[in-house]
Amino acid sequence: MKRIFQFKLYVLLFAIIAMVIQGCEGELEPEVYDKLTSDNFPQTEEDAKALVNSVYYEFRDGPWNRYNAANESRLVQGLFSTDEFSCYWDGYWGAPFNFTWQPDGWPFSDMYNAFVPAVTKATGAIAQLLSVESLDATLLERYIAEIKAARGYWMYDIYNLYGPVPFIVNEEDALNLTDYEQQTRPSNEEIVALIEKDLSEAAEVLPIQYSSSDFGRLTKGAALMGLVKLYLHEKNWQKVKETAEAIIDLNVYKLQSVYKAIWALENEQNSEIIFAIQNHPTLGGITNNYRAHVLPSDWASPNGYPVTAWNGYKVPWSYYDTFDEDDKRRDVLVRFYTGKKGQTIDARETSPLGAIPLKYPEDPEGTGQNQGADYVIYRYADVLLALAEALNEINGPNQRSVDLINQVRERAFDPAKSVSVSDFSSKEELRDYILQERGWELCFEGCRREDLIRHGKFVEYANDPSKMENRNPQQNARDFHKLYPIPNQAIFENPLMKQNDGY
């Protein structure tokens, strides 16, 4: 009973936090709860809503990591060991770039230590929701679906980085951890079935859309998008096709006509966004600090706004040069900018590591480091390119795949620069082209690592000096680097847990 009590208090704490921070974006009006205890929470519909919001908080846990933009974030860990990413902070990035990875070396424990417990918390929250007798049955079903969708996202994140690991998805186990018996690592098939079950069940229940005040909650499209990512990972092309088509058939998503507008402050909640994490410019726990990580130290705001610049992440010039010079998507990879003395600076001359990836705009209400633009996690262009890839894998070069690619390319070029079926003589040629197109369209959105692995290019690119620009001078990348090492603490706590091969 002690562990049950501790778990309830932990969820209670996050519920209190959620009631405060989620309210600022309109999802919840802040409300004062006097003398909350594990015995009287949750009891009401408002309690239940706060509990669900506390699960959403696990996506971020403050302004830095998880689904944010700092070094240990999902974004950066989807990029750093690829041709798409470089960074000035050599004291941090030596071992990761050189593929001299160790189980407790930075940053390989962070995602594991964040989301394995988050899955347990989500499972326990479902159990607590089931105890709220006054909760409307339809609302209860939706809340559980939201939690299952979040849990499915996190299980996929861990599976994608570390391979299959045991998760606590039984409600009774989550509430009574003292009696929980440690498990061996499941098979790939078992973990895929677990993730698929959560996301599929969520997709059956979740609404297609919410009101704008509830933007940021997981929708039917968001759950289906999680399935698209899972099926891409497994190369289950028929299910990629069916699920991507299901998202298209919802008839709520469409490409924005202007590429930069996807991330524009005045265009938040636009119809290309499938899932986003909300931010606020003045609340430190839920701010966007992306710009601070990428701006060079001599950057001057063109609007006279406060600037915080840590001169960190860059897109290598070798990657920048793969873009067509007329491609509007390259406009968010900044080469020329105004310095503090009013001079025009060519980053190609001053920044050997690359261009400035600047999709997120500056916020007039921001404080320099803290900005308010929402983090865009998944968007519709990814769906179209995933469907194009699946159709090619099923049928080889075909008109529909090419039409989908051209639909994405249309806004990138004026006049249009389309591709045609006759440009590709084989499935392999179109496959390689789709990887390129995904790289241009989804640059610096955290997709590159898993895309390269799926296409069999991850190790090859990592050991190619022309792509890595001496970030891996020893050419140390090996097949086992497709998975991160399991943290030593996890193995210590569970003797049945085996380390990934190579570590």
C-alpha positions as semicolon CSV with decimal commas, in nm:
position;residue;x (nm);y (nm);z (nm)
1;M;0,000;0,000;0,000
2;K;0,291;0,237;0,061
3;R;0,394;0,222;-0,305
4;I;0,035;0,275;-0,418
5;F;0,017;0,582;-0,196
6;Q;0,350;0,710;-0,334
7;F;0,234;0,661;-0,691
8;K;-0,090;0,849;-0,630
9;L;0,096;1,137;-0,470
10;Y;0,333;1,151;-0,768
11;V;0,045;1,169;-1,014
12;L;-0,125;1,421;-0,786
13;L;0,182;1,644;-0,800
14;F;0,187;1,641;-1,178
15;A;-0,186;1,704;-1,188
16;I;-0,138;2,018;-0,978
17;I;0,140;2,135;-1,211
18;A;-0,079;2,060;-1,511
19;M;-0,370;2,261;-1,373
20;V;-0,141;2,562;-1,355
21;I;0,060;2,539;-1,678
22;Q;-0,204;2,400;-1,910
23;G;-0,445;2,669;-1,809
24;C;-0,228;2,941;-1,960
25;E;-0,294;2,806;-2,308
26;G;-0,668;2,780;-2,260
27;E;-0,682;2,404;-2,208
28;L;-0,767;2,447;-1,841
29;E;-0,874;2,741;-1,638
30;P;-0,649;2,749;-1,329
31;E;-0,837;2,637;-1,022
32;V;-0,734;2,628;-0,657
33;Y;-0,746;2,284;-0,493
34;D;-0,714;2,306;-0,116
35;K;-0,563;2,012;0,075
36;L;-0,552;1,760;-0,207
37;T;-0,461;1,409;-0,093
38;S;-0,427;1,070;-0,257
39;D;-0,760;0,976;-0,099
40;N;-0,968;1,264;-0,238
41;F;-0,808;1,296;-0,582
42;P;-0,932;1,222;-0,838
43;Q;-1,302;1,238;-0,759
44;T;-1,463;1,487;-0,995
45;E;-1,464;1,552;-1,367
46;E;-1,225;1,842;-1,315
47;D;-0,993;1,614;-1,117
48;A;-0,999;1,366;-1,403
49;K;-0,916;1,637;-1,657
50;A;-0,625;1,756;-1,444
51;L;-0,501;1,399;-1,415
52;V;-0,503;1,357;-1,793
53;N;-0,323;1,689;-1,834
54;S;-0,058;1,566;-1,593
55;V;0,008;1,278;-1,834
56;Y;0,052;1,527;-2,119
57;Y;0,313;1,704;-1,909
58;E;0,535;1,397;-1,949
59;F;0,589;1,502;-2,310
60;R;0,805;1,785;-2,182
61;D;0,888;1,787;-1,808
62;G;1,000;2,151;-1,830
63;P;1,147;2,361;-2,111
64;W;1,445;2,146;-2,207
65;N;1,432;1,781;-2,301
66;R;1,184;1,514;-2,413
67;Y;0,967;1,672;-2,687
68;N;1,158;1,999;-2,662
69;A;1,481;2,124;-2,825
70;A;1,771;2,083;-2,580
71;N;2,063;1,842;-2,620
72;E;1,883;1,541;-2,477
73;S;1,555;1,608;-2,658
74;R;1,378;1,376;-2,896
75;L;1,443;1,630;-3,172
76;V;1,821;1,632;-3,130
77;Q;1,850;1,260;-3,068
78;G;1,675;1,206;-3,399
79;L;1,946;1,412;-3,570
80;F;2,284;1,421;-3,398
81;S;2,447;1,107;-3,541
82;T;2,343;1,191;-3,897
83;D;2,460;1,400;-4,189
84;E;2,192;1,660;-4,103
85;F;2,340;1,784;-3,775
86;S;2,651;1,951;-3,637
87;C;2,717;2,149;-3,320
88;Y;2,984;2,383;-3,183
89;W;2,977;2,240;-2,833
90;D;3,262;1,997;-2,884
91;G;3,298;1,927;-2,514
92;Y;2,955;1,768;-2,527
93;W;2,949;1,616;-2,871
94;G;3,285;1,439;-2,907
95;A;3,178;1,088;-2,809
96;P;2,835;1,096;-2,978
97;F;2,981;1,225;-3,305
98;N;3,271;0,980;-3,295
99;F;3,045;0,682;-3,216
100;T;3,240;0,598;-2,901
101;W;2,914;0,533;-2,720
102;Q;2,887;0,398;-2,366
103;P;2,578;0,288;-2,169
104;D;2,598;0,575;-1,919
105;G;2,765;0,820;-2,155
106;W;2,588;1,138;-2,248
107;P;2,317;1,159;-2,387
108;F;2,215;0,796;-2,416
109;S;2,028;0,749;-2,088
110;D;1,799;1,049;-2,104
111;M;1,517;0,928;-2,324
112;Y;1,510;0,591;-2,150
113;N;1,499;0,748;-1,805
114;A;1,222;0,985;-1,918
115;F;0,979;0,767;-2,105
116;V;1,000;0,423;-1,947
117;P;0,871;0,574;-1,618
118;A;0,628;0,792;-1,816
119;V;0,467;0,478;-1,955
120;T;0,421;0,347;-1,600
121;K;0,269;0,678;-1,487
122;A;0,030;0,673;-1,781
123;T;-0,078;0,320;-1,695
124;G;-0,140;0,418;-1,334
125;A;-0,337;0,723;-1,446
126;I;-0,571;0,497;-1,644
127;A;-0,632;0,296;-1,328
128;Q;-0,707;0,612;-1,132
129;L;-0,949;0,737;-1,397
130;L;-1,140;0,412;-1,372
131;S;-1,200;0,486;-1,005
132;V;-1,382;0,816;-1,073
133;E;-1,742;0,702;-1,040
134;S;-1,893;1,038;-1,135
135;L;-1,716;1,059;-1,469
136;D;-1,931;1,038;-1,781
137;A;-1,865;0,710;-1,963
138;T;-1,800;0,876;-2,300
139;L;-1,557;1,124;-2,150
140;L;-1,382;0,846;-1,957
141;E;-1,337;0,652;-2,281
142;R;-1,186;0,956;-2,450
143;Y;-0,951;1,033;-2,164
144;I;-0,824;0,676;-2,159
145;A;-0,776;0,694;-2,536
146;E;-0,568;1,011;-2,498
147;I;-0,347;0,841;-2,240
148;K;-0,309;0,530;-2,456
149;A;-0,206;0,743;-2,753
150;A;0,057;0,920;-2,542
151;R;0,176;0,588;-2,403
152;G;0,199;0,450;-2,757
153;Y;0,412;0,748;-2,864
154;W;0,655;0,698;-2,576
155;M;0,683;0,323;-2,622
156;Y;0,763;0,382;-2,987
157;D;1,026;0,644;-2,898
158;I;1,200;0,393;-2,671
159;Y;1,167;0,107;-2,920
160;N;1,304;0,326;-3,196
161;L;1,613;0,423;-2,994
162;Y;1,681;0,121;-2,771
163;G;1,491;-0,171;-2,921
164;P;1,228;-0,369;-2,728
165;V;1,224;-0,326;-2,350
166;P;0,965;-0,429;-2,089
167;F;0,696;-0,172;-2,010
168;I;0,436;-0,166;-1,735
169;V;0,101;-0,151;-1,913
170;N;-0,110;-0,343;-1,662
171;E;-0,296;-0,103;-1,433
172;E;-0,264;-0,318;-1,123
173;D;0,113;-0,347;-1,173
174;A;0,146;0,031;-1,202
175;L;-0,039;0,086;-0,876
176;N;0,143;-0,185;-0,684
177;L;0,505;-0,166;-0,793
178;T;0,625;-0,346;-0,479
179;D;0,479;-0,672;-0,605
180;Y;0,578;-0,622;-0,970
181;E;0,801;-0,899;-1,102
182;Q;1,073;-0,787;-1,342
183;Q;1,040;-0,909;-1,698
184;T;1,283;-1,015;-1,969
185;R;1,306;-0,808;-2,283
186;P;1,016;-0,881;-2,519
187;S;1,062;-0,966;-2,884
188;N;1,030;-0,704;-3,155
189;E;0,699;-0,860;-3,253
190;E;0,565;-0,838;-2,899
191;I;0,655;-0,473;-2,851
192;V;0,521;-0,378;-3,194
193;A;0,191;-0,548;-3,106
194;L;0,179;-0,357;-2,777
195;I;0,236;-0,018;-2,940
196;E;-0,004;-0,100;-3,222
197;K;-0,276;-0,198;-2,975
198;D;-0,251;0,128;-2,780
199;L;-0,250;0,353;-3,085
200;S;-0,519;0,158;-3,272
201;E;-0,754;0,155;-2,973
202;A;-0,692;0,527;-2,925
203;A;-0,762;0,601;-3,291
204;E;-1,097;0,425;-3,266
205;V;-1,213;0,661;-2,991
206;L;-1,037;0,996;-3,025
207;P;-1,212;1,285;-3,201
208;I;-1,091;1,403;-3,538
209;Q;-1,070;1,760;-3,407
210;Y;-1,114;1,954;-3,084
211;S;-1,210;2,314;-3,032
212;S;-0,917;2,556;-3,056
213;S;-0,903;2,582;-2,678
214;D;-0,811;2,212;-2,662
215;F;-0,554;2,225;-2,941
216;G;-0,255;2,009;-2,851
217;R;-0,458;1,714;-2,728
218;L;-0,405;1,389;-2,913
219;T;-0,656;1,334;-3,192
220;K;-0,752;1,046;-3,415
221;G;-0,507;1,175;-3,674
222;A;-0,228;1,195;-3,416
223;A;-0,285;0,834;-3,309
224;L;-0,286;0,723;-3,673
225;M;0,034;0,921;-3,731
226;G;0,200;0,725;-3,451
227;L;0,098;0,408;-3,633
228;V;0,244;0,538;-3,960
229;K;0,578;0,587;-3,785
230;L;0,561;0,240;-3,632
231;Y;0,475;0,074;-3,963
232;L;0,751;0,265;-4,143
233;H;0,996;0,140;-3,882
234;E;0,878;-0,217;-3,943
235;K;0,863;-0,173;-4,322
236;N;0,506;-0,294;-4,311
237;W;0,424;-0,119;-4,634
238;Q;0,064;-0,232;-4,668
239;K;-0,020;-0,093;-4,324
240;V;0,172;0,228;-4,396
241;K;-0,045;0,264;-4,705
242;E;-0,374;0,191;-4,528
243;T;-0,297;0,416;-4,229
244;A;-0,166;0,709;-4,434
245;E;-0,476;0,687;-4,653
246;A;-0,692;0,684;-4,339
247;I;-0,531;1,012;-4,230
248;I;-0,589;1,164;-4,573
249;D;-0,952;1,047;-4,567
250;L;-1,015;1,241;-4,245
251;N;-1,027;1,550;-4,470
252;V;-0,896;1,785;-4,203
253;Y;-0,530;1,814;-4,301
254;K;-0,377;2,000;-4,591
255;L;-0,042;2,149;-4,685
256;Q;0,011;2,516;-4,613
257;S;0,069;2,717;-4,928
258;V;0,384;2,880;-4,783
259;Y;0,647;2,654;-4,624
260;K;0,754;2,902;-4,354
261;A;0,391;2,951;-4,253
262;I;0,384;2,605;-4,093
263;W;0,573;2,743;-3,790
264;A;0,450;3,104;-3,799
265;L;0,317;3,246;-3,473
266;E;0,020;3,401;-3,648
267;N;-0,060;3,066;-3,811
268;E;-0,048;2,836;-3,509
269;Q;-0,296;2,548;-3,514
270;N;-0,284;2,542;-3,894
271;S;-0,422;2,248;-4,091
272;E;-0,086;2,093;-4,174
273;I;-0,009;2,020;-3,808
274;I;-0,110;1,675;-3,687
275;F;0,047;1,700;-3,341
276;A;0,218;1,991;-3,165
277;I;0,344;2,075;-2,817
278;Q;0,215;2,410;-2,696
279;N;0,445;2,679;-2,560
280;H;0,410;3,013;-2,385
281;P;0,671;3,293;-2,407
282;T;0,681;3,391;-2,041
283;L;0,624;3,069;-1,844
284;G;0,964;2,903;-1,805
285;G;0,829;2,550;-1,773
286;I;0,654;2,551;-2,111
287;T;0,861;2,775;-2,336
288;N;1,026;2,716;-2,673
289;N;1,403;2,763;-2,646
290;Y;1,487;2,636;-2,994
291;R;1,617;2,969;-3,124
292;A;1,865;3,006;-2,838
293;H;2,016;2,670;-2,933
294;V;2,076;2,759;-3,298
295;L;2,146;3,135;-3,318
296;P;2,509;3,252;-3,350
297;S;2,642;3,478;-3,077
298;D;2,660;3,783;-3,308
299;W;2,297;3,757;-3,424
300;A;2,092;4,078;-3,410
301;S;1,715;4,065;-3,409
302;P;1,577;4,233;-3,724
303;N;1,289;4,358;-3,508
304;G;1,489;4,474;-3,209
305;Y;1,364;4,192;-2,983
306;P;1,573;4,039;-2,703
307;V;1,813;3,768;-2,825
308;T;1,968;3,474;-2,646
309;A;2,220;3,295;-2,868
310;W;2,426;2,989;-2,770
311;N;2,575;2,923;-3,116
312;G;2,489;2,554;-3,112
313;Y;2,311;2,341;-3,369
314;K;2,385;2,378;-3,740
315;V;2,300;2,207;-4,068
316;P;2,633;2,110;-4,229
317;W;2,721;2,285;-4,551
318;S;2,751;1,948;-4,727
319;Y;2,384;1,887;-4,645
320;Y;2,282;2,244;-4,724
321;D;2,438;2,205;-5,068
322;T;2,213;1,911;-5,155
323;F;1,919;2,152;-5,183
324;D;1,831;2,297;-5,522
325;E;1,922;2,666;-5,506
326;D;1,562;2,751;-5,599
327;D;1,412;2,536;-5,325
328;K;1,219;2,761;-5,086
329;R;1,269;2,507;-4,809
330;R;1,633;2,612;-4,797
331;D;1,520;2,959;-4,689
332;V;1,482;2,835;-4,331
333;L;1,850;2,734;-4,333
334;V;1,999;3,078;-4,283
335;R;2,327;3,167;-4,449
336;F;2,315;3,548;-4,451
337;Y;2,208;3,746;-4,145
338;T;2,256;4,085;-3,977
339;G;2,520;4,107;-3,705
340;K;2,518;4,323;-3,394
341;K;2,705;4,601;-3,572
342;G;2,448;4,613;-3,850
343;Q;2,673;4,432;-4,097
344;T;2,563;4,149;-4,325
345;I;2,734;3,826;-4,223
346;D;2,786;3,528;-4,452
347;A;2,773;3,227;-4,221
348;R;2,957;3,025;-4,483
349;E;3,264;3,236;-4,405
350;T;3,223;3,252;-4,028
351;S;3,059;2,919;-3,942
352;P;3,245;2,617;-4,075
353;L;2,993;2,379;-3,921
354;G;2,697;2,491;-4,125
355;A;2,386;2,700;-4,184
356;I;2,146;2,812;-3,909
357;P;1,829;2,596;-3,899
358;L;1,566;2,858;-3,819
359;K;1,213;2,730;-3,876
360;Y;1,077;2,882;-3,554
361;P;1,021;3,260;-3,570
362;E;1,106;3,509;-3,299
363;D;0,825;3,598;-3,066
364;P;0,757;3,967;-2,992
365;E;0,649;3,861;-2,642
366;G;0,953;3,641;-2,589
367;T;1,237;3,705;-2,350
368;G;1,524;3,591;-2,571
369;Q;1,569;3,236;-2,447
370;N;1,198;3,183;-2,386
371;Q;0,973;3,190;-2,692
372;G;0,610;3,098;-2,750
373;A;0,597;2,919;-3,085
374;D;0,451;2,570;-3,057
375;Y;0,678;2,276;-3,130
376;V;0,550;2,103;-3,445
377;I;0,600;1,729;-3,395
378;Y;0,413;1,568;-3,685
379;R;0,267;1,725;-3,997
380;Y;0,080;1,629;-4,309
381;A;0,371;1,641;-4,554
382;D;0,523;1,346;-4,367
383;V;0,206;1,146;-4,433
384;L;0,215;1,215;-4,807
385;L;0,581;1,116;-4,838
386;A;0,524;0,804;-4,625
387;L;0,244;0,699;-4,858
388;A;0,461;0,765;-5,163
389;E;0,732;0,545;-5,011
390;A;0,490;0,264;-4,929
391;L;0,338;0,262;-5,276
392;N;0,683;0,243;-5,432
393;E;0,779;-0,048;-5,208
394;I;0,456;-0,228;-5,303
395;N;0,443;-0,147;-5,674
396;G;0,774;0,007;-5,778
397;P;0,771;0,348;-5,954
398;N;0,409;0,452;-6,003
399;Q;0,215;0,762;-6,088
400;R;0,050;0,803;-5,751
401;S;0,384;0,805;-5,564
402;V;0,512;1,068;-5,802
403;D;0,193;1,273;-5,766
404;L;0,231;1,270;-5,388
405;I;0,594;1,379;-5,410
406;N;0,501;1,659;-5,651
407;Q;0,222;1,769;-5,418
408;V;0,490;1,835;-5,155
409;R;0,736;1,985;-5,404
410;E;0,480;2,223;-5,555
411;R;0,508;2,482;-5,279
412;A;0,887;2,450;-5,269
413;F;0,943;2,577;-5,623
414;D;0,812;2,864;-5,831
415;P;0,789;2,773;-6,112
416;A;0,728;2,410;-6,018
417;K;1,004;2,153;-6,060
418;S;0,818;1,826;-6,081
419;V;0,944;1,472;-6,108
420;S;0,791;1,208;-6,332
421;V;0,764;0,830;-6,331
422;S;1,006;0,811;-6,623
423;D;1,279;0,966;-6,403
424;F;1,305;0,640;-6,209
425;S;1,396;0,311;-6,373
426;S;1,362;0,099;-6,060
427;K;1,214;0,076;-5,713
428;E;1,564;0,139;-5,574
429;E;1,604;0,465;-5,765
430;L;1,272;0,602;-5,644
431;R;1,345;0,478;-5,290
432;D;1,671;0,674;-5,284
433;Y;1,496;0,981;-5,420
434;I;1,222;0,965;-5,157
435;L;1,490;0,959;-4,887
436;Q;1,634;1,278;-5,038
437;E;1,294;1,442;-5,060
438;R;1,218;1,356;-4,699
439;G;1,552;1,511;-4,603
440;W;1,470;1,837;-4,779
441;E;1,108;1,858;-4,663
442;L;1,159;1,745;-4,301
443;C;1,503;1,891;-4,239
444;F;1,574;1,946;-3,869
445;E;1,247;1,796;-3,751
446;G;1,402;1,488;-3,588
447;C;1,328;1,236;-3,865
448;R;1,670;1,183;-4,020
449;R;1,810;0,909;-3,797
450;E;1,517;0,670;-3,834
451;D;1,484;0,751;-4,205
452;L;1,849;0,665;-4,269
453;I;1,822;0,345;-4,067
454;R;1,509;0,237;-4,254
455;H;1,679;0,301;-4,589
456;G;1,996;0,117;-4,486
457;K;2,209;0,433;-4,507
458;F;2,275;0,521;-4,144
459;V;2,613;0,353;-4,099
460;E;2,720;0,426;-4,455
461;Y;2,653;0,799;-4,419
462;A;2,804;0,814;-4,070
463;N;3,134;0,678;-4,204
464;D;3,138;0,897;-4,516
465;P;3,379;1,191;-4,460
466;S;3,210;1,394;-4,733
467;K;2,881;1,381;-4,542
468;M;3,002;1,395;-4,182
469;E;3,275;1,657;-4,241
470;N;3,516;1,506;-3,987
471;R;3,252;1,467;-3,718
472;N;3,340;1,095;-3,717
473;P;3,710;1,107;-3,812
474;Q;3,776;0,747;-3,707
475;Q;3,475;0,622;-3,908
476;N;3,365;0,425;-3,603
477;A;3,000;0,370;-3,686
478;R;2,888;0,005;-3,686
479;D;2,558;-0,174;-3,731
480;F;2,505;-0,200;-3,356
481;H;2,490;0,181;-3,335
482;K;2,143;0,163;-3,488
483;L;2,035;0,113;-3,127
484;Y;2,143;0,305;-2,820
485;P;2,295;0,124;-2,520
486;I;2,057;0,039;-2,237
487;P;2,146;0,246;-1,927
488;N;2,342;0,049;-1,668
489;Q;2,096;0,149;-1,398
490;A;1,815;-0,025;-1,585
491;I;2,018;-0,344;-1,603
492;F;2,114;-0,315;-1,236
493;E;1,749;-0,278;-1,135
494;N;1,639;-0,564;-1,360
495;P;1,889;-0,852;-1,381
496;L;1,674;-1,007;-1,655
497;M;1,749;-0,712;-1,883
498;K;2,021;-0,782;-2,141
499;Q;2,239;-0,508;-2,289
500;N;2,214;-0,435;-2,661
501;D;2,480;-0,604;-2,873
502;G;2,807;-0,416;-2,912
503;Y;2,805;-0,239;-2,575
